[in-house]
XYZ file of N, CA and C in Angstrom:
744
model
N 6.536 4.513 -27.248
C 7.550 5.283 -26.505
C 6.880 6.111 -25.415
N 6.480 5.499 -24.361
C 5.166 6.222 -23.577
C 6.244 6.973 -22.407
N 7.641 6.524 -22.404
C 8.673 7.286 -21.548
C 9.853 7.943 -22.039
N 9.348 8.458 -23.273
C 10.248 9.292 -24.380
C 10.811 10.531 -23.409
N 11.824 10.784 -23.163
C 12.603 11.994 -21.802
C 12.095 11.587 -20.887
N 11.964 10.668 -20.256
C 11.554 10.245 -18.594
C 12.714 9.915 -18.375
N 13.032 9.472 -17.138
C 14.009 9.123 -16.435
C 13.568 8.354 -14.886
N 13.735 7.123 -14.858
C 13.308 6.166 -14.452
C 14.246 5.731 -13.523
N 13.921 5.485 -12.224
C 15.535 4.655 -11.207
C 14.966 3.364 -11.164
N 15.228 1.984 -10.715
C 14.833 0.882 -10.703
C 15.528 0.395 -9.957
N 15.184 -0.433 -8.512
C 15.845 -1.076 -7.575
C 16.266 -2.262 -8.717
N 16.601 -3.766 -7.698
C 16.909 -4.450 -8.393
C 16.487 -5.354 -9.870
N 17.704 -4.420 -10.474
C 17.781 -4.173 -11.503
C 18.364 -5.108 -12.263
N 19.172 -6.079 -11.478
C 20.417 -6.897 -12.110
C 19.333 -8.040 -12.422
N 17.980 -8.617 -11.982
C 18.173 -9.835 -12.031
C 15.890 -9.748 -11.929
N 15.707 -10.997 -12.623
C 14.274 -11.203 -12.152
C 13.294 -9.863 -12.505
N 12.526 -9.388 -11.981
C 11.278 -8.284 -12.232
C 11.940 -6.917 -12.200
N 12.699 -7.006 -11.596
C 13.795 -5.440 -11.780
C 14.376 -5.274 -13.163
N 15.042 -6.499 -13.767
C 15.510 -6.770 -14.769
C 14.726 -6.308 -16.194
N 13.915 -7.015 -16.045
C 13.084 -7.416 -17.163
C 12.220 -5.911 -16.596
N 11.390 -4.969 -15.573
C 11.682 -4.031 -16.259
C 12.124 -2.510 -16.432
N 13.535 -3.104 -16.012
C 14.291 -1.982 -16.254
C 14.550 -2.341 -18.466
N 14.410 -3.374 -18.637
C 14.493 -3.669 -20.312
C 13.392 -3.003 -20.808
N 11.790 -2.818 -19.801
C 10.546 -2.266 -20.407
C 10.661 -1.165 -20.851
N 11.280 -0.354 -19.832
C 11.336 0.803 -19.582
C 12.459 1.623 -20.691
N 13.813 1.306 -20.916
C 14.416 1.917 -21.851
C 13.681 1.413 -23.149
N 13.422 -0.183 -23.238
C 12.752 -0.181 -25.033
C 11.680 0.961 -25.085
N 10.900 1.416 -24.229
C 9.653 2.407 -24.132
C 10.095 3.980 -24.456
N 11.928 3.996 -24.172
C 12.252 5.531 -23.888
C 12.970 5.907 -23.078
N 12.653 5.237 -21.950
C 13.375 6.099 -20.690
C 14.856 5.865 -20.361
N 15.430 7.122 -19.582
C 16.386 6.626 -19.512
C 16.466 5.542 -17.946
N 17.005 4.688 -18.705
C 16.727 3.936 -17.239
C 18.259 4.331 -16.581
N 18.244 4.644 -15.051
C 19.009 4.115 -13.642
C 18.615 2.855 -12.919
N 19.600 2.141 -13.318
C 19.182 0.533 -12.646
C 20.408 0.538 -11.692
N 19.594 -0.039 -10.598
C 20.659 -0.115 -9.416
C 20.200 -1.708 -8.487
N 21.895 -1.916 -8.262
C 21.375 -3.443 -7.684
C 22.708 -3.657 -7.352
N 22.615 -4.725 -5.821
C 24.160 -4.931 -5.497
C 24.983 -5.540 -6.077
N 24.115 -6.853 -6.861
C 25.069 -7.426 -7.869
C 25.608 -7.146 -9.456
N 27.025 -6.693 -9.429
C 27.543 -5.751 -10.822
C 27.305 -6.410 -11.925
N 27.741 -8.180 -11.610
C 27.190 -9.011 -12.810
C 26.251 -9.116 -13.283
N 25.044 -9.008 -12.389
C 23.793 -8.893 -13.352
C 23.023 -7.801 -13.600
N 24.124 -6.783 -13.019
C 23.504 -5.526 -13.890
C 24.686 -5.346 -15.413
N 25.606 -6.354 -15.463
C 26.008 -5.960 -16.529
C 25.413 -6.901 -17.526
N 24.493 -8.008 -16.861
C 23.792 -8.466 -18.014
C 22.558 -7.801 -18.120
N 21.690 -7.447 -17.568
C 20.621 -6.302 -18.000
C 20.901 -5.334 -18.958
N 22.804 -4.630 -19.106
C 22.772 -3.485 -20.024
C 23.075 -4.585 -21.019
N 23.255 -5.991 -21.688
C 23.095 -6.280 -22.606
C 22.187 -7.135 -22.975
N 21.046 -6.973 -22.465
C 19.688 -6.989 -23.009
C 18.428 -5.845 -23.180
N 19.507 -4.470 -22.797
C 18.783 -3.471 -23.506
C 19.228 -2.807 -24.769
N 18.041 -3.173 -25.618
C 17.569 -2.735 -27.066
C 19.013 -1.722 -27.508
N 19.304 -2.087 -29.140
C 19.925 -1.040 -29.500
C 19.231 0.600 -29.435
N 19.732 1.540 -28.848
C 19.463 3.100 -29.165
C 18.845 3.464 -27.927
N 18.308 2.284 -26.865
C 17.777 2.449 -25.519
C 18.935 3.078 -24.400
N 18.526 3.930 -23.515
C 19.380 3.651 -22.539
C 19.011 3.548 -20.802
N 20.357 2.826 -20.222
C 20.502 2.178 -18.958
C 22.027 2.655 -18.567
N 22.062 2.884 -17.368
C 23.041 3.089 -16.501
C 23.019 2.554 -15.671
N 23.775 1.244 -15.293
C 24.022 0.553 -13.902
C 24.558 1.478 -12.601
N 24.404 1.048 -11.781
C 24.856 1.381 -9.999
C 24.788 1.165 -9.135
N 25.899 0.146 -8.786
C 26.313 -0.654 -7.780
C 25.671 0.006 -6.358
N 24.569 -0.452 -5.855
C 23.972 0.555 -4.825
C 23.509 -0.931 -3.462
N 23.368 -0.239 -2.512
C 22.859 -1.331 -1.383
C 21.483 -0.530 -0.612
N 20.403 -1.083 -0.896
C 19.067 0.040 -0.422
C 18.724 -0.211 0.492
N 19.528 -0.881 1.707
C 19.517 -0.946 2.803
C 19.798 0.350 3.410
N 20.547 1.001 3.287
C 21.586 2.065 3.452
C 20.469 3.581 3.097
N 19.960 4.351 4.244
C 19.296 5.557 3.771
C 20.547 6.404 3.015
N 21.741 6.198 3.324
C 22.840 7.364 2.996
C 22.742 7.005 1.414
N 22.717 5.497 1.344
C 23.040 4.927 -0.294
C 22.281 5.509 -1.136
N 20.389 5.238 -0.621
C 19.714 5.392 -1.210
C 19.853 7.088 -1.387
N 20.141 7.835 -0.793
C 20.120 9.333 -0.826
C 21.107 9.442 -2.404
N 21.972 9.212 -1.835
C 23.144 9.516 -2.940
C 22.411 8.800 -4.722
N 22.026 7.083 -4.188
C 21.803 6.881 -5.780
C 20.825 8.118 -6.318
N 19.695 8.350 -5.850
C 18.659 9.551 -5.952
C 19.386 10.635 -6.605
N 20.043 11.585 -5.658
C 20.782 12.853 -5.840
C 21.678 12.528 -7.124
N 22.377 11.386 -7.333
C 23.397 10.975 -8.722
C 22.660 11.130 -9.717
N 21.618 10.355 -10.110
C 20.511 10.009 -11.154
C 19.468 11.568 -11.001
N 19.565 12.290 -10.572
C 19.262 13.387 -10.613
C 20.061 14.712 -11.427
N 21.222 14.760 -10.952
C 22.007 15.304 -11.313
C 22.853 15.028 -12.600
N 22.676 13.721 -12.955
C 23.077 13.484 -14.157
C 22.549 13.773 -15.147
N 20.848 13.319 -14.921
C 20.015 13.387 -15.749
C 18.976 14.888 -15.943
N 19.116 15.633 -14.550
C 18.233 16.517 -14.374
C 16.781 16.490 -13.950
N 16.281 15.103 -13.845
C 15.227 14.898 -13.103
C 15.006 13.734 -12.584
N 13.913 13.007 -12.215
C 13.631 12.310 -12.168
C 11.877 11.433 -12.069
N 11.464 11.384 -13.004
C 10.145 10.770 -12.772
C 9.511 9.467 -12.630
N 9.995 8.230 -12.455
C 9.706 7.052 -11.814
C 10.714 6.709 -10.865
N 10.252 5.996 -9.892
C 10.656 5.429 -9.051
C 9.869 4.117 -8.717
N 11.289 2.834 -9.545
C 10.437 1.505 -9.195
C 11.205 0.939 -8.236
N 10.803 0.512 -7.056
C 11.029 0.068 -5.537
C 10.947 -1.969 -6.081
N 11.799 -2.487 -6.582
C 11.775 -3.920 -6.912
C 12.337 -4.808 -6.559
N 13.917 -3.763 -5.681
C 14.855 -5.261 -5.251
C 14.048 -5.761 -3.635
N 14.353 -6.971 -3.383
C 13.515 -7.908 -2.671
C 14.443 -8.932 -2.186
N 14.208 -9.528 -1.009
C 14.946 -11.064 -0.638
C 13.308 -11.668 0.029
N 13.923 -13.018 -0.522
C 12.747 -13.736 0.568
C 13.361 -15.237 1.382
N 13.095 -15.313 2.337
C 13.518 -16.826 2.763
C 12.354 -18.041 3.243
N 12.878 -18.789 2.984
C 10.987 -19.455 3.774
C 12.108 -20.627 4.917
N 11.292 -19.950 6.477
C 11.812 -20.690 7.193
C 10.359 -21.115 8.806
N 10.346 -21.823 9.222
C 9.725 -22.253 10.240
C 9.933 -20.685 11.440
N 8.834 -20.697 11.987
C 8.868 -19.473 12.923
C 10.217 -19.158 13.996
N 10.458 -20.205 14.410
C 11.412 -20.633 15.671
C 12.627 -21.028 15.104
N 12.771 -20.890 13.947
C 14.325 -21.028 13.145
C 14.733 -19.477 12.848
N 14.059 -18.771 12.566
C 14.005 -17.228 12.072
C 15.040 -17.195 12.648
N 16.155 -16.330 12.554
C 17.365 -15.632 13.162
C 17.699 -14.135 12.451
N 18.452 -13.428 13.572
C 18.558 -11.834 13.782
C 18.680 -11.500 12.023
N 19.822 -11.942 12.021
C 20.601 -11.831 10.424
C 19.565 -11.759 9.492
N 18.706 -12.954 9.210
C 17.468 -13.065 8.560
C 16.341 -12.500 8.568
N 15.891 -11.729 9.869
C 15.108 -10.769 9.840
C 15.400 -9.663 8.787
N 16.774 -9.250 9.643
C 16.882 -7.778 9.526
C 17.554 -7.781 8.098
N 18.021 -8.921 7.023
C 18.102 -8.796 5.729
C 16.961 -8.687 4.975
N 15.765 -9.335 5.276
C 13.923 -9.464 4.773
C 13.753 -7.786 4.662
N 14.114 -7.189 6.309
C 13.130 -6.132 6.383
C 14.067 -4.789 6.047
N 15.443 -5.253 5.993
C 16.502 -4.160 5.428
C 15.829 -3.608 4.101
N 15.756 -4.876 2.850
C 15.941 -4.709 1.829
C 14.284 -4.423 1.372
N 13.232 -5.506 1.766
C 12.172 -5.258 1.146
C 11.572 -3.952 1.919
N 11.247 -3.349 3.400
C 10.951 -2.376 3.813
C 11.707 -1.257 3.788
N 12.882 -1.254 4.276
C 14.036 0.134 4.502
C 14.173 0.538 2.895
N 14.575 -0.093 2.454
C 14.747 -0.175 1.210
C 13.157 0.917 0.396
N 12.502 0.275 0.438
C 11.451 1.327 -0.545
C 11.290 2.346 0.596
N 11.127 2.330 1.594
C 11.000 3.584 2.468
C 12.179 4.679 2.101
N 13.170 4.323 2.076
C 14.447 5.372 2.035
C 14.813 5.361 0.828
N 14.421 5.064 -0.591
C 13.993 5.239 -1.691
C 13.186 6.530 -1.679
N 12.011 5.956 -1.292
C 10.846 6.365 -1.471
C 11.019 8.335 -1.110
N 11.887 7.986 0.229
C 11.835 9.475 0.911
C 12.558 10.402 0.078
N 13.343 9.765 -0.229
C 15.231 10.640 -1.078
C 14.611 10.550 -2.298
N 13.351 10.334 -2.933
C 13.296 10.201 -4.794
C 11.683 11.575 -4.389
N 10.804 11.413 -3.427
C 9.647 12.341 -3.168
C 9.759 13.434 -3.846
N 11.068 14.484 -3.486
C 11.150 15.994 -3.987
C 11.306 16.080 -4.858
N 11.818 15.166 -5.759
C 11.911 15.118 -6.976
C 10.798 14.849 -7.906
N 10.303 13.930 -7.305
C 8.525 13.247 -8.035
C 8.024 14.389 -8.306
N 8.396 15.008 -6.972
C 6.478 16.385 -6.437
C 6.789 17.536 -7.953
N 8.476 17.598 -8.396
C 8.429 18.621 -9.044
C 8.285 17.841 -10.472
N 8.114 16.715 -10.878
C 8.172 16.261 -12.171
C 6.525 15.565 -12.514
N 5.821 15.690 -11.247
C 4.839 14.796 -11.177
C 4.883 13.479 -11.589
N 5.679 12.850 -11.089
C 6.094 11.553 -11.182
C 5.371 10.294 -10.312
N 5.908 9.213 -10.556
C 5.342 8.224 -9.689
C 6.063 7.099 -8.815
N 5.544 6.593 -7.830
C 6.142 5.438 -7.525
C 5.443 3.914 -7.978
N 6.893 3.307 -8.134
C 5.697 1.649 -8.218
C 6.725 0.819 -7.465
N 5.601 0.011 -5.803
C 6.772 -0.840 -5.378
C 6.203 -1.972 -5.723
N 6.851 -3.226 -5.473
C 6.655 -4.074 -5.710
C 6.493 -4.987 -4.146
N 5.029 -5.544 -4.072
C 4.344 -6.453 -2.711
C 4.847 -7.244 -3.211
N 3.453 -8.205 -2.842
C 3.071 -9.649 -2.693
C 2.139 -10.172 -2.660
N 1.550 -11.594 -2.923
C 0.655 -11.930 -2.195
C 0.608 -12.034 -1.292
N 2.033 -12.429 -0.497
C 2.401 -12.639 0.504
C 2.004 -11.495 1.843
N 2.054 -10.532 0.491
C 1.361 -9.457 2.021
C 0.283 -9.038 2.023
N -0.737 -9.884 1.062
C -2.129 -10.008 1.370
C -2.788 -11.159 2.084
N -2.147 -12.280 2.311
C -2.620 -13.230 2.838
C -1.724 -13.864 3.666
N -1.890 -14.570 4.871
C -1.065 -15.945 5.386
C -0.150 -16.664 4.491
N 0.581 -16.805 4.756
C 1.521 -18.183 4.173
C 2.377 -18.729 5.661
N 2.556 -20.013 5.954
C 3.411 -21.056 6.651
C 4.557 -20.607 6.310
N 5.895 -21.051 6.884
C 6.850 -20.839 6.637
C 7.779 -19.548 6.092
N 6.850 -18.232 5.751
C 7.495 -17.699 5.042
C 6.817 -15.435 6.460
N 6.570 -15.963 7.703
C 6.288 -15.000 8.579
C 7.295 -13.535 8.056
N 8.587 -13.621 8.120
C 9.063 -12.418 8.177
C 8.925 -11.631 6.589
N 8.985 -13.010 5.405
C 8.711 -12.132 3.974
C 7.132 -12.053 4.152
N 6.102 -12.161 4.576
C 4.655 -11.553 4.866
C 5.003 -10.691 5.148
N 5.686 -10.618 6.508
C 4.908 -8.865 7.519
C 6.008 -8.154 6.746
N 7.256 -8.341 5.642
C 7.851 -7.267 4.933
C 6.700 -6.509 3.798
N 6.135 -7.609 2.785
C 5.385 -7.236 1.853
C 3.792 -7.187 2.503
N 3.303 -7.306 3.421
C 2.412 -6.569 4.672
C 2.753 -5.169 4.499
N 3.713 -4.659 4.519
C 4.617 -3.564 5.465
C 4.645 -2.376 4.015
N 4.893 -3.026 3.221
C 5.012 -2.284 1.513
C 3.595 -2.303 1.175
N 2.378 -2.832 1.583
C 1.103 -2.988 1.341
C 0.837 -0.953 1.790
N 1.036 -1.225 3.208
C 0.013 -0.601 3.865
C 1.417 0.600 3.897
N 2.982 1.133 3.763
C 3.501 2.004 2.706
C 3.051 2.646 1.939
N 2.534 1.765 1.056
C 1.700 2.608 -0.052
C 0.734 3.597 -0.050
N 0.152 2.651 0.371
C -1.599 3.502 0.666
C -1.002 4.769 1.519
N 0.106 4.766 2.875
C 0.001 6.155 3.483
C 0.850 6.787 2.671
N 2.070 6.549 1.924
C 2.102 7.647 1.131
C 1.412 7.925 0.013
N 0.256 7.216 -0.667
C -0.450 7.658 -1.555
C -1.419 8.877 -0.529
N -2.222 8.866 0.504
C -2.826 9.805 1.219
C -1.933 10.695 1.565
N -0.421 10.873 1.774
C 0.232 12.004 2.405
C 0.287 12.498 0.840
N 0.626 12.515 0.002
C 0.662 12.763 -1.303
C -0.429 13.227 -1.896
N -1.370 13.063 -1.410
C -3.029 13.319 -2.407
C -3.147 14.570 -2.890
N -2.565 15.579 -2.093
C -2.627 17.380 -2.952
C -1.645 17.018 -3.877
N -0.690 16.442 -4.202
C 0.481 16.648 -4.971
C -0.052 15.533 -6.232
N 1.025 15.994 -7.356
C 0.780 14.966 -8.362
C 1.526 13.649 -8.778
N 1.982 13.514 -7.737
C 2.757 12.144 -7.103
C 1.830 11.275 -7.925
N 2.041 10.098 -7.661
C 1.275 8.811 -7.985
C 2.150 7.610 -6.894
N 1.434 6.909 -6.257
C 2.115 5.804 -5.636
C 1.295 4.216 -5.153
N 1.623 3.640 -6.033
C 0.744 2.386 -6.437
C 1.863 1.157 -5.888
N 1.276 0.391 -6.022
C 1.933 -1.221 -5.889
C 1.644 -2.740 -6.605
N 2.088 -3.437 -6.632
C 1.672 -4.488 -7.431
C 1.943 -5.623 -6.807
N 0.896 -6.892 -6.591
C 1.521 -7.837 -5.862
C 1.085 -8.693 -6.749
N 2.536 -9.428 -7.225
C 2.300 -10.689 -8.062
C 2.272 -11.891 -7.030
N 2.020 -13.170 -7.587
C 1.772 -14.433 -7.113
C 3.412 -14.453 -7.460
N 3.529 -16.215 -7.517
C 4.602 -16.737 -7.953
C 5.332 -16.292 -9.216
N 6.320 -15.438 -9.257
C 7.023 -15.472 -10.771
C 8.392 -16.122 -10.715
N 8.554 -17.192 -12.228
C 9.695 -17.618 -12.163
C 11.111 -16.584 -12.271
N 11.659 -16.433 -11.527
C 12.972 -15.687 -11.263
C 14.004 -16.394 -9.927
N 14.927 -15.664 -10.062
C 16.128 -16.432 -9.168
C 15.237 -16.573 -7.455
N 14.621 -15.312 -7.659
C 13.846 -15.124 -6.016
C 13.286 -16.143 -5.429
N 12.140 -17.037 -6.558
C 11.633 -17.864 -6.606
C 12.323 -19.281 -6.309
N 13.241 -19.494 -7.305
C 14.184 -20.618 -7.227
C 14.880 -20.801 -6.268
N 15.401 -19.760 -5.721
C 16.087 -19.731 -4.413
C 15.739 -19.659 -3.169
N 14.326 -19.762 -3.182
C 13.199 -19.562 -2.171
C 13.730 -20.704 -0.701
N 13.477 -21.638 -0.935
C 13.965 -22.425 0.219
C 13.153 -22.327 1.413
N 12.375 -23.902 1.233
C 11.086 -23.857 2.296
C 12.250 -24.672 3.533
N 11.552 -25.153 4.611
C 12.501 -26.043 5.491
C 12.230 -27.066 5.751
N 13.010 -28.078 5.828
C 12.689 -29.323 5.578
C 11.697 -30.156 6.170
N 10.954 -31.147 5.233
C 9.534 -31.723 5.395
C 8.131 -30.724 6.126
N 8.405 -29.719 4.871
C 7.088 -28.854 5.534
C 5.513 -29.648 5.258
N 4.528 -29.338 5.762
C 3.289 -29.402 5.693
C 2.451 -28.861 4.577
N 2.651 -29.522 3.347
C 1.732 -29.553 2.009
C 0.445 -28.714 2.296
N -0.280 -29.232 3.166
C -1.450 -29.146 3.505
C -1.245 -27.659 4.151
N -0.617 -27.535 4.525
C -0.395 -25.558 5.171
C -0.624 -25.221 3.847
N 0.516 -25.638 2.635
C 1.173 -24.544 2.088
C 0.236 -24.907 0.523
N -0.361 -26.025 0.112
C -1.280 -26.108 -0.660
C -2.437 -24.842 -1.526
N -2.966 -23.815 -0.243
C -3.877 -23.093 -0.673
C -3.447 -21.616 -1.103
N -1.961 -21.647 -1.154
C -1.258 -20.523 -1.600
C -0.071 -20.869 -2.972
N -0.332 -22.222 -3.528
C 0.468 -22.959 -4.675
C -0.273 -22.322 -5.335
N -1.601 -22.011 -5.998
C -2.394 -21.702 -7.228
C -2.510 -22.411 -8.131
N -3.251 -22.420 -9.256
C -3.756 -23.305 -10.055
C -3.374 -22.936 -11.175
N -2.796 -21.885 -11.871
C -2.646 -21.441 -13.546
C -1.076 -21.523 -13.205
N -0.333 -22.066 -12.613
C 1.181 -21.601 -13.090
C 1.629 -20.422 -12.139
N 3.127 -20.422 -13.239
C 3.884 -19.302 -12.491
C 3.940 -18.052 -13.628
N 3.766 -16.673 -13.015
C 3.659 -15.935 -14.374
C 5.766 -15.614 -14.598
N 5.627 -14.640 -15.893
C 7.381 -14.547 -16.083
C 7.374 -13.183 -15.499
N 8.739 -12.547 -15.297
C 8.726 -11.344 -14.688
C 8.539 -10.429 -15.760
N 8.417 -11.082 -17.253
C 8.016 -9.714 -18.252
C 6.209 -9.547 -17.734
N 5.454 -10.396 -17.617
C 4.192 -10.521 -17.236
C 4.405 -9.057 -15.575
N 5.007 -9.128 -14.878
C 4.842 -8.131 -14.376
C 5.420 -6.425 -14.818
N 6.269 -6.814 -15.180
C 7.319 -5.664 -15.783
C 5.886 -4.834 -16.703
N 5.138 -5.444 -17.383
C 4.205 -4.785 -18.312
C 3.032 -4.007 -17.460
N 2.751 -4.986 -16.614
C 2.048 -4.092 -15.649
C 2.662 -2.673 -15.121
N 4.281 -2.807 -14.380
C 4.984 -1.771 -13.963
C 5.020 -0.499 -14.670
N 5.126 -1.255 -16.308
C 5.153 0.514 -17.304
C 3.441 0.853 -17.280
N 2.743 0.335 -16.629
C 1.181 0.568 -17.452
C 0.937 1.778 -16.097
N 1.394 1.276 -14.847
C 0.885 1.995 -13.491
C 1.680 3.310 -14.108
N 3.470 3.365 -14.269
C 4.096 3.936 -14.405
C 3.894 5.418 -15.375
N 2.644 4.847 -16.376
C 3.347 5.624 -17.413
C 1.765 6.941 -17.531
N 1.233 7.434 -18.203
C 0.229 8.461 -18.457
C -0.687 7.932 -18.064
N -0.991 6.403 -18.947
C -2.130 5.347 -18.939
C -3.091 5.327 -17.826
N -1.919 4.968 -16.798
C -2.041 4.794 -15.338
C -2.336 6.351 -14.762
N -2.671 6.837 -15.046
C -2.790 8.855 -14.268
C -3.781 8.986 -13.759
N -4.823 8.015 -13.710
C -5.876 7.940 -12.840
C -5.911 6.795 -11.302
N -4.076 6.203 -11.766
C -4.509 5.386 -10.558
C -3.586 5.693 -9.248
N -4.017 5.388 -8.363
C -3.060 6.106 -7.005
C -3.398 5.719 -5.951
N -2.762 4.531 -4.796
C -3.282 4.452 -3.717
C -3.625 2.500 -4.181
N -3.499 1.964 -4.834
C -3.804 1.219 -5.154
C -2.630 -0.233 -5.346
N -3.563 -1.180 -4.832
C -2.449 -2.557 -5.048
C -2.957 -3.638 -5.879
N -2.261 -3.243 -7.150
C -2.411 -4.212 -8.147
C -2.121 -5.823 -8.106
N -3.141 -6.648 -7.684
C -2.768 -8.007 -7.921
C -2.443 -8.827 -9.435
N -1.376 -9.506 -9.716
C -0.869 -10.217 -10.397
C -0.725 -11.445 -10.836
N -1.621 -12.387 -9.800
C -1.492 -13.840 -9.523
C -2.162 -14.840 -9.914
N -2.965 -14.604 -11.208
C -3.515 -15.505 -11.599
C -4.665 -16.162 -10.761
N -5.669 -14.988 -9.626
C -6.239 -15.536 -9.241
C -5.812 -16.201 -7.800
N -4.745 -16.084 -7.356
C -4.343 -16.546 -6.409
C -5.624 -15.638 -4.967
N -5.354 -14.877 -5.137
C -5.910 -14.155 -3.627
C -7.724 -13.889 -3.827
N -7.862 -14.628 -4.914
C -9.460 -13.593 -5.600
C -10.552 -14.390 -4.181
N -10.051 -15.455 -3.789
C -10.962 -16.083 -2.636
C -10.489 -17.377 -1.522
């Protein structure tokens, strides 16, 4: 029970690595705030958390600085504090450079950048007084090249190098703000990925990996480890996940 009275917010929450662990997090204690646009699969997340655990869904869009303000200030006020903040909901598309369109940008960089930024800002005052932490969730993608997939790079690029400056604007305070970039995990994100038609193997070959795909509980365990006491020495830091994917 390493989040026995914590109180935890969790982007997307309904589905994939949000899911699984916003489930970590109440079996551990906390109260979880899971927020995600889709209601259906945040109403299947509250029935896969543990009897005596608790979760509160909320229909939220973290595109939206006003949204993100309000989910913050709600889950505050309900609960009286707040000490994690996991940054997880995500879109990705995989498309050829010169296909990219407006819509598709600005949904990539709405949700994976605006999104933990205006999180990040509206949950801070609260951290600084609970000494709390953040954990967003990268990529490999935003450690290395990939073909086809330019605008989800320079998003999880963008959450890379996020981190690190608010881990340095943070360094007097007892904040914590880390990241984690998994490789491939099987979830809807994944499945729904969508490369464009007859891509180049040979591009996209040296970013497939060799051990598999991990599950999103395989990251979720990591999330409570940064999240929780364990982790109180780490800060500023981007946890890779990938089985080796980025090691060379």
């Amino acid at each position: 029970m390493r989040f026995s009275e914590k109180v935890a917010l969790v982007t997307g929450a309904g589905s994939g690595i949000g899911q699984a662990t916003s489930v970590r997090l109440a079996d551990e204690g906390a109260i979880v705030v899971g927020s995600d646009i889709n209601s259906a699969g945040l109403e299947k997340t509250a029935g896969l958390i543990g009897e005596g655990a608790v979760f509160h869904p909320v229909v939220s869009d973290v595109r939206s600085r006003e949204a993100c303000r309000e989910l913050v200030s709600s889950a505050v006020a309900d609960h009286g504090r707040l000490d994690v903040l996991c940054n997880i909901a995500g879109v990705a598309r995989g498309h050829r450079v010169g296909d990219v369109d407006q819509e598709t940008w600005d949904l990539i960089f709405g949700v994976n950048v605006d999104g933990v930024f205006w999180m990040s800002q509206a949950a801070l005052p609260h951290l600084e007084l609970s000494e709390g932490c953040i954990v967003n969730m990268a990529s490999n993608a935003g450690l290395m090249g990939q073909a086809y997939t330019v605008p989800y790079c320079a998003s999880k690029g963008a959450v890379v190098q996020m981190t690190k400056a608010m881990a340095m604007e943070t360094m007097k305070t007892g904040v914590r703000v880390n990241a984690i970039a998994p490789g491939g995990v099987e979830t809807n994100l994944a499945t729904s990925f969508g490369f464009p038609s007859e891509p180049d193997m040979e591009l996209m070959g040296r970013y497939m990996g060799m051990r598999g795909m991990s599950q999103a509980e395989d990251i979720a365990s990591a999330v409570a480890y940064l999240a929780s006491d364990e982790g109180r020495r780490i800060h500023g830091a981007v946890l890779s996940i990938d089985a080796g994917l980025t090691a060379g």
